[in-house]
Structures are given as structure tokens and as C-alpha cells.
Amino acid sequence: MRDYKVVVLGAGGVGKSSVTVQFVQGVYVESYDPTIEDSYRKQIEIDGRACDLEILDTAGVAQFTAMRELYIKSGKGFLLVYSVTDENSLKELLALREQVLRIKDSDNVPMVLIGNKCDLKDDRVLSIEDGIKVSQDWGCVPFYETSAMYKTNVDESFIDVVRQIMRKEAAINAEKKQQKQLQKQNALENSGVNASENTKDINDDTDKSAKTSRNKQNSSNGEFEDGKEKSGSKCCVIM
């Protein structure tokens, strides 16, 4: 079972806790109680893989920004929540996203954009198109409009961000595996070069030995022939 830490971010009063509790416990929390930090755990199966989720419901007020940085550092995936009844809550997400990318030092961070309270049709001030535009501006980040009251798209939002985490981990593992294979291949190639050089050295030594042997043989043959010629010239003439 793999552990995944998901962080829920957004302005105060957008329904972060309601969305989280609805996903974890299947109940709707109607009363608003400003959150400092709540942590939840839920075990689910996604695409045949067992997952143990740790979900951190963060504060939406400004005085807890230092704590938020710690949460972002440890988080693997992020749900950025705004309310369709509050235009400023969507604007606040722009700064929150920039903070996430800066702290994670990456443009590829598993993330989902959530427009909550879509059931409050009479109070809506932000359209679906507004959320889609922000999603596109962020590089087509997955976007869902949710209702914590009716559990609309709540599970889908969490499952989506976990899938993104899985894909990112799989890509990192594949890259590491490829690097290991390249290192192994380079090592084999270097080993082959060394073996070839050693063979060349052995062949050179063999050629040198053979050449030396031939020279010695030729030298010996020369001395024998000279001796023969010399002994032949020393003949006696009998008168």
C-alpha cells in the first residue's frame, strides 16, 4: 500500500473542510468553523492499487502562511478550492498556486482546481467558464465544480489528484530505470573497449616476439653460411 499526502488549500469559507469530510466520512458539515489544521486518513483503491491517503485540511487565514509552507513542502498533491459564490476566493488561488510551484521548485505538480458550492445557484457569481479559463491558464489543470452537500464530484477530485501523483512517480521511476540501463550499457561498452585494447596489446607483443625470433634465426643462418664459406676457402693444394 502506497502512502500519499494530499493538501487542501484555499481561502477561508470556501468549504475546504466540508469537501474533505464528505470525501473521508461521507457526511456534510454545514456549520463553518475556521480551521487551523485538520488531518484525515482514508484507505481507497484506485486503478487496482491500494492507497493510504493522508489529507491535510489547511487554514484559509493569512496568519497561518508559515504553517502552510511546511504543509506544501511535505505534500505530494494539492486541491486548490474556491467558492463559486466568492470572486475573491478564486483570485486568492492564483497566489496560492504560485506559492506551491515556488516551494516545490517545479511546474509539474499534481494539482486539481475545485469550484465548490455549485449547488448554490442563486448565489453564484462565477461561471463554469471562469473556472475553465483559470484551468487553461494553469496548463489545463483538471477542474471540477463540486458540491460538498450533495457530494458532487468530490470523490472524483481526490481520485484525480492521486492518479496524477501515481503517474508522476511512475515517470520518475521509469527515468531512473532508463538511466541505470544507460549506465550499464556504457559500462559494458567501456569494458569491451578495454578488452579490445588488451587483445591488441597481446597481439602486438606476439608480433614483436615472432619478429625477434625470426631475426635471431636469420642471424644464426648467416653465421653458419659465412663459416662454411670460410672453411671452404681454406683448401690445400698438393703438389
mmCIF file with all atom_site columns, C-alpha atoms in Angstrom, residues 19-132:
data_model
loop_
_atom_site.group_PDB
_atom_site.id
_atom_site.type_symbol
_atom_site.label_atom_id
_atom_site.label_alt_id
_atom_site.label_comp_id
_atom_site.label_asym_id
_atom_site.label_entity_id
_atom_site.label_seq_id
_atom_site.pdbx_PDB_ins_code
_atom_site.Cartn_x
_atom_site.Cartn_y
_atom_site.Cartn_z
_atom_site.occupancy
_atom_site.B_iso_or_equiv
_atom_site.pdbx_formal_charge
_atom_site.auth_seq_id
_atom_site.auth_comp_id
_atom_site.auth_asym_id
_atom_site.auth_atom_id
_atom_site.pdbx_PDB_model_num
ATOM 1   C CA . VAL A 1 19  ? -15.294 18.778 0.878   1.00 0.00 ? 19  VAL A CA 1
ATOM 2   C CA . THR A 1 20  ? -12.660 16.870 2.853   1.00 0.00 ? 20  THR A CA 1
ATOM 3   C CA . VAL A 1 21  ? -15.061 15.478 5.469   1.00 0.00 ? 21  VAL A CA 1
ATOM 4   C CA . GLN A 1 22  ? -17.549 14.499 2.777   1.00 0.00 ? 22  GLN A CA 1
ATOM 5   C CA . PHE A 1 23  ? -14.815 12.527 0.984   1.00 0.00 ? 23  PHE A CA 1
ATOM 6   C CA . VAL A 1 24  ? -13.410 10.881 4.117   1.00 0.00 ? 24  VAL A CA 1
ATOM 7   C CA . GLN A 1 25  ? -16.523 10.294 6.213   1.00 0.00 ? 25  GLN A CA 1
ATOM 8   C CA . GLY A 1 26  ? -19.390 10.677 3.773   1.00 0.00 ? 26  GLY A CA 1
ATOM 9   C CA . VAL A 1 27  ? -21.148 13.374 5.811   1.00 0.00 ? 27  VAL A CA 1
ATOM 10  C CA . TYR A 1 28  ? -21.847 17.041 5.153   1.00 0.00 ? 28  TYR A CA 1
ATOM 11  C CA . VAL A 1 29  ? -20.614 19.588 7.663   1.00 0.00 ? 29  VAL A CA 1
ATOM 12  C CA . GLU A 1 30  ? -22.906 22.591 7.374   1.00 0.00 ? 30  GLU A CA 1
ATOM 13  C CA . SER A 1 31  ? -21.605 24.840 10.164  1.00 0.00 ? 31  SER A CA 1
ATOM 14  C CA . TYR A 1 32  ? -18.495 26.907 9.479   1.00 0.00 ? 32  TYR A CA 1
ATOM 15  C CA . ASP A 1 33  ? -15.674 26.596 11.976  1.00 0.00 ? 33  ASP A CA 1
ATOM 16  C CA . PRO A 1 34  ? -12.394 28.206 10.845  1.00 0.00 ? 34  PRO A CA 1
ATOM 17  C CA . THR A 1 35  ? -9.744  25.506 10.539  1.00 0.00 ? 35  THR A CA 1
ATOM 18  C CA . ILE A 1 36  ? -6.196  25.794 11.796  1.00 0.00 ? 36  ILE A CA 1
ATOM 19  C CA . GLU A 1 37  ? -5.199  22.305 10.724  1.00 0.00 ? 37  GLU A CA 1
ATOM 20  C CA . ASP A 1 38  ? -7.042  19.025 10.458  1.00 0.00 ? 38  ASP A CA 1
ATOM 21  C CA . SER A 1 39  ? -5.535  15.773 9.270   1.00 0.00 ? 39  SER A CA 1
ATOM 22  C CA . TYR A 1 40  ? -7.553  12.832 7.952   1.00 0.00 ? 40  TYR A CA 1
ATOM 23  C CA . ARG A 1 41  ? -6.694  9.363  6.697   1.00 0.00 ? 41  ARG A CA 1
ATOM 24  C CA . LYS A 1 42  ? -8.578  7.262  4.204   1.00 0.00 ? 42  LYS A CA 1
ATOM 25  C CA . GLN A 1 43  ? -7.741  3.996  2.507   1.00 0.00 ? 43  GLN A CA 1
ATOM 26  C CA . ILE A 1 44  ? -9.055  3.593  -1.010  1.00 0.00 ? 44  ILE A CA 1
ATOM 27  C CA . GLU A 1 45  ? -8.321  1.541  -4.114  1.00 0.00 ? 45  GLU A CA 1
ATOM 28  C CA . ILE A 1 46  ? -7.522  3.418  -7.301  1.00 0.00 ? 46  ILE A CA 1
ATOM 29  C CA . ASP A 1 47  ? -6.990  1.567  -10.577 1.00 0.00 ? 47  ASP A CA 1
ATOM 30  C CA . GLY A 1 48  ? -6.465  -1.693 -8.679  1.00 0.00 ? 48  GLY A CA 1
ATOM 31  C CA . ARG A 1 49  ? -3.864  -0.209 -6.352  1.00 0.00 ? 49  ARG A CA 1
ATOM 32  C CA . ALA A 1 50  ? -4.416  0.176  -2.602  1.00 0.00 ? 50  ALA A CA 1
ATOM 33  C CA . CYS A 1 51  ? -3.683  3.702  -1.390  1.00 0.00 ? 51  CYS A CA 1
ATOM 34  C CA . ASP A 1 52  ? -3.440  5.178  2.087   1.00 0.00 ? 52  ASP A CA 1
ATOM 35  C CA . LEU A 1 53  ? -4.251  8.874  1.836   1.00 0.00 ? 53  LEU A CA 1
ATOM 36  C CA . GLU A 1 54  ? -3.248  11.440 4.402   1.00 0.00 ? 54  GLU A CA 1
ATOM 37  C CA . ILE A 1 55  ? -5.341  14.536 3.727   1.00 0.00 ? 55  ILE A CA 1
ATOM 38  C CA . LEU A 1 56  ? -4.335  17.822 5.308   1.00 0.00 ? 56  LEU A CA 1
ATOM 39  C CA . ASP A 1 57  ? -7.096  20.415 5.589   1.00 0.00 ? 57  ASP A CA 1
ATOM 40  C CA . THR A 1 58  ? -5.285  23.733 5.980   1.00 0.00 ? 58  THR A CA 1
ATOM 41  C CA . ALA A 1 59  ? -6.230  27.126 7.326   1.00 0.00 ? 59  ALA A CA 1
ATOM 42  C CA . GLY A 1 60  ? -7.503  29.758 4.954   1.00 0.00 ? 60  GLY A CA 1
ATOM 43  C CA . VAL A 1 61  ? -6.494  32.779 7.008   1.00 0.00 ? 61  VAL A CA 1
ATOM 44  C CA . ALA A 1 62  ? -3.378  34.815 6.391   1.00 0.00 ? 62  ALA A CA 1
ATOM 45  C CA . GLN A 1 63  ? -1.714  34.415 9.794   1.00 0.00 ? 63  GLN A CA 1
ATOM 46  C CA . PHE A 1 64  ? -1.004  30.762 9.168   1.00 0.00 ? 64  PHE A CA 1
ATOM 47  C CA . THR A 1 65  ? 1.032   31.232 5.986   1.00 0.00 ? 65  THR A CA 1
ATOM 48  C CA . ALA A 1 66  ? 4.233   29.974 7.677   1.00 0.00 ? 66  ALA A CA 1
ATOM 49  C CA . MET A 1 67  ? 2.485   26.722 8.601   1.00 0.00 ? 67  MET A CA 1
ATOM 50  C CA . ARG A 1 68  ? 1.136   26.452 5.073   1.00 0.00 ? 68  ARG A CA 1
ATOM 51  C CA . GLU A 1 69  ? 4.665   26.440 3.655   1.00 0.00 ? 69  GLU A CA 1
ATOM 52  C CA . LEU A 1 70  ? 5.505   23.407 5.777   1.00 0.00 ? 70  LEU A CA 1
ATOM 53  C CA . TYR A 1 71  ? 2.404   21.609 4.504   1.00 0.00 ? 71  TYR A CA 1
ATOM 54  C CA . ILE A 1 72  ? 3.269   22.394 0.906   1.00 0.00 ? 72  ILE A CA 1
ATOM 55  C CA . LYS A 1 73  ? 6.818   21.068 1.300   1.00 0.00 ? 73  LYS A CA 1
ATOM 56  C CA . SER A 1 74  ? 5.546   17.714 2.544   1.00 0.00 ? 74  SER A CA 1
ATOM 57  C CA . GLY A 1 75  ? 2.569   17.415 0.191   1.00 0.00 ? 75  GLY A CA 1
ATOM 58  C CA . LYS A 1 76  ? 2.589   15.344 -2.998  1.00 0.00 ? 76  LYS A CA 1
ATOM 59  C CA . GLY A 1 77  ? -0.703  16.542 -4.469  1.00 0.00 ? 77  GLY A CA 1
ATOM 60  C CA . PHE A 1 78  ? -2.871  19.623 -3.986  1.00 0.00 ? 78  PHE A CA 1
ATOM 61  C CA . LEU A 1 79  ? -6.539  20.502 -4.169  1.00 0.00 ? 79  LEU A CA 1
ATOM 62  C CA . LEU A 1 80  ? -6.984  24.242 -4.726  1.00 0.00 ? 80  LEU A CA 1
ATOM 63  C CA . VAL A 1 81  ? -10.511 25.180 -3.696  1.00 0.00 ? 81  VAL A CA 1
ATOM 64  C CA . TYR A 1 82  ? -12.511 28.336 -4.341  1.00 0.00 ? 82  TYR A CA 1
ATOM 65  C CA . SER A 1 83  ? -16.199 29.128 -3.970  1.00 0.00 ? 83  SER A CA 1
ATOM 66  C CA . VAL A 1 84  ? -18.351 29.930 -6.996  1.00 0.00 ? 84  VAL A CA 1
ATOM 67  C CA . THR A 1 85  ? -20.119 32.432 -4.725  1.00 0.00 ? 85  THR A CA 1
ATOM 68  C CA . ASP A 1 86  ? -16.953 34.425 -3.961  1.00 0.00 ? 86  ASP A CA 1
ATOM 69  C CA . GLU A 1 87  ? -14.909 36.003 -6.756  1.00 0.00 ? 87  GLU A CA 1
ATOM 70  C CA . ASN A 1 88  ? -12.046 36.954 -4.437  1.00 0.00 ? 88  ASN A CA 1
ATOM 71  C CA . SER A 1 89  ? -11.578 33.324 -3.388  1.00 0.00 ? 89  SER A CA 1
ATOM 72  C CA . LEU A 1 90  ? -10.609 32.458 -6.960  1.00 0.00 ? 90  LEU A CA 1
ATOM 73  C CA . LYS A 1 91  ? -8.172  35.372 -7.128  1.00 0.00 ? 91  LYS A CA 1
ATOM 74  C CA . GLU A 1 92  ? -6.512  34.172 -3.908  1.00 0.00 ? 92  GLU A CA 1
ATOM 75  C CA . LEU A 1 93  ? -5.834  30.814 -5.541  1.00 0.00 ? 93  LEU A CA 1
ATOM 76  C CA . LEU A 1 94  ? -3.576  32.462 -8.110  1.00 0.00 ? 94  LEU A CA 1
ATOM 77  C CA . ALA A 1 95  ? -1.116  33.439 -5.373  1.00 0.00 ? 95  ALA A CA 1
ATOM 78  C CA . LEU A 1 96  ? -1.512  30.059 -3.663  1.00 0.00 ? 96  LEU A CA 1
ATOM 79  C CA . ARG A 1 97  ? -0.626  28.193 -6.840  1.00 0.00 ? 97  ARG A CA 1
ATOM 80  C CA . GLU A 1 98  ? 2.453   30.348 -7.365  1.00 0.00 ? 98  GLU A CA 1
ATOM 81  C CA . GLN A 1 99  ? 3.482   29.563 -3.789  1.00 0.00 ? 99  GLN A CA 1
ATOM 82  C CA . VAL A 1 100 ? 3.106   25.829 -4.407  1.00 0.00 ? 100 VAL A CA 1
ATOM 83  C CA . LEU A 1 101 ? 5.183   25.932 -7.605  1.00 0.00 ? 101 LEU A CA 1
ATOM 84  C CA . ARG A 1 102 ? 7.857   28.032 -5.914  1.00 0.00 ? 102 ARG A CA 1
ATOM 85  C CA . ILE A 1 103 ? 8.191   25.802 -2.851  1.00 0.00 ? 103 ILE A CA 1
ATOM 86  C CA . LYS A 1 104 ? 8.099   22.574 -4.884  1.00 0.00 ? 104 LYS A CA 1
ATOM 87  C CA . ASP A 1 105 ? 10.508  24.152 -7.413  1.00 0.00 ? 105 ASP A CA 1
ATOM 88  C CA . SER A 1 106 ? 8.636   22.568 -10.287 1.00 0.00 ? 106 SER A CA 1
ATOM 89  C CA . ASP A 1 107 ? 5.986   23.374 -12.885 1.00 0.00 ? 107 ASP A CA 1
ATOM 90  C CA . ASN A 1 108 ? 4.822   19.764 -12.841 1.00 0.00 ? 108 ASN A CA 1
ATOM 91  C CA . VAL A 1 109 ? 2.961   19.455 -9.534  1.00 0.00 ? 109 VAL A CA 1
ATOM 92  C CA . PRO A 1 110 ? -0.089  17.145 -9.182  1.00 0.00 ? 110 PRO A CA 1
ATOM 93  C CA . MET A 1 111 ? -2.957  19.575 -8.738  1.00 0.00 ? 111 MET A CA 1
ATOM 94  C CA . VAL A 1 112 ? -6.732  19.904 -9.124  1.00 0.00 ? 112 VAL A CA 1
ATOM 95  C CA . LEU A 1 113 ? -8.760  23.099 -9.291  1.00 0.00 ? 113 LEU A CA 1
ATOM 96  C CA . ILE A 1 114 ? -12.112 22.925 -7.470  1.00 0.00 ? 114 ILE A CA 1
ATOM 97  C CA . GLY A 1 115 ? -15.030 25.367 -7.697  1.00 0.00 ? 115 GLY A CA 1
ATOM 98  C CA . ASN A 1 116 ? -17.097 24.443 -4.647  1.00 0.00 ? 116 ASN A CA 1
ATOM 99  C CA . LYS A 1 117 ? -20.728 25.265 -3.713  1.00 0.00 ? 117 LYS A CA 1
ATOM 100 C CA . CYS A 1 118 ? -22.030 24.734 -7.232  1.00 0.00 ? 118 CYS A CA 1
ATOM 101 C CA . ASP A 1 119 ? -25.409 23.822 -5.675  1.00 0.00 ? 119 ASP A CA 1
ATOM 102 C CA . LEU A 1 120 ? -25.934 27.467 -4.585  1.00 0.00 ? 120 LEU A CA 1
ATOM 103 C CA . LYS A 1 121 ? -27.242 28.594 -7.961  1.00 0.00 ? 121 LYS A CA 1
ATOM 104 C CA . ASP A 1 122 ? -28.862 31.780 -6.723  1.00 0.00 ? 122 ASP A CA 1
ATOM 105 C CA . ASP A 1 123 ? -25.656 32.937 -5.021  1.00 0.00 ? 123 ASP A CA 1
ATOM 106 C CA . ARG A 1 124 ? -23.299 32.069 -7.871  1.00 0.00 ? 124 ARG A CA 1
ATOM 107 C CA . VAL A 1 125 ? -21.082 34.883 -9.149  1.00 0.00 ? 125 VAL A CA 1
ATOM 108 C CA . LEU A 1 126 ? -18.515 32.764 -11.007 1.00 0.00 ? 126 LEU A CA 1
ATOM 109 C CA . SER A 1 127 ? -19.472 30.669 -14.015 1.00 0.00 ? 127 SER A CA 1
ATOM 110 C CA . ILE A 1 128 ? -18.087 27.329 -15.131 1.00 0.00 ? 128 ILE A CA 1
ATOM 111 C CA . GLU A 1 129 ? -16.290 29.213 -17.900 1.00 0.00 ? 129 GLU A CA 1
ATOM 112 C CA . ASP A 1 130 ? -14.409 31.234 -15.279 1.00 0.00 ? 130 ASP A CA 1
ATOM 113 C CA . GLY A 1 131 ? -13.033 28.052 -13.759 1.00 0.00 ? 131 GLY A CA 1
ATOM 114 C CA . ILE A 1 132 ? -12.210 26.594 -17.184 1.00 0.00 ? 132 ILE A CA 1
#
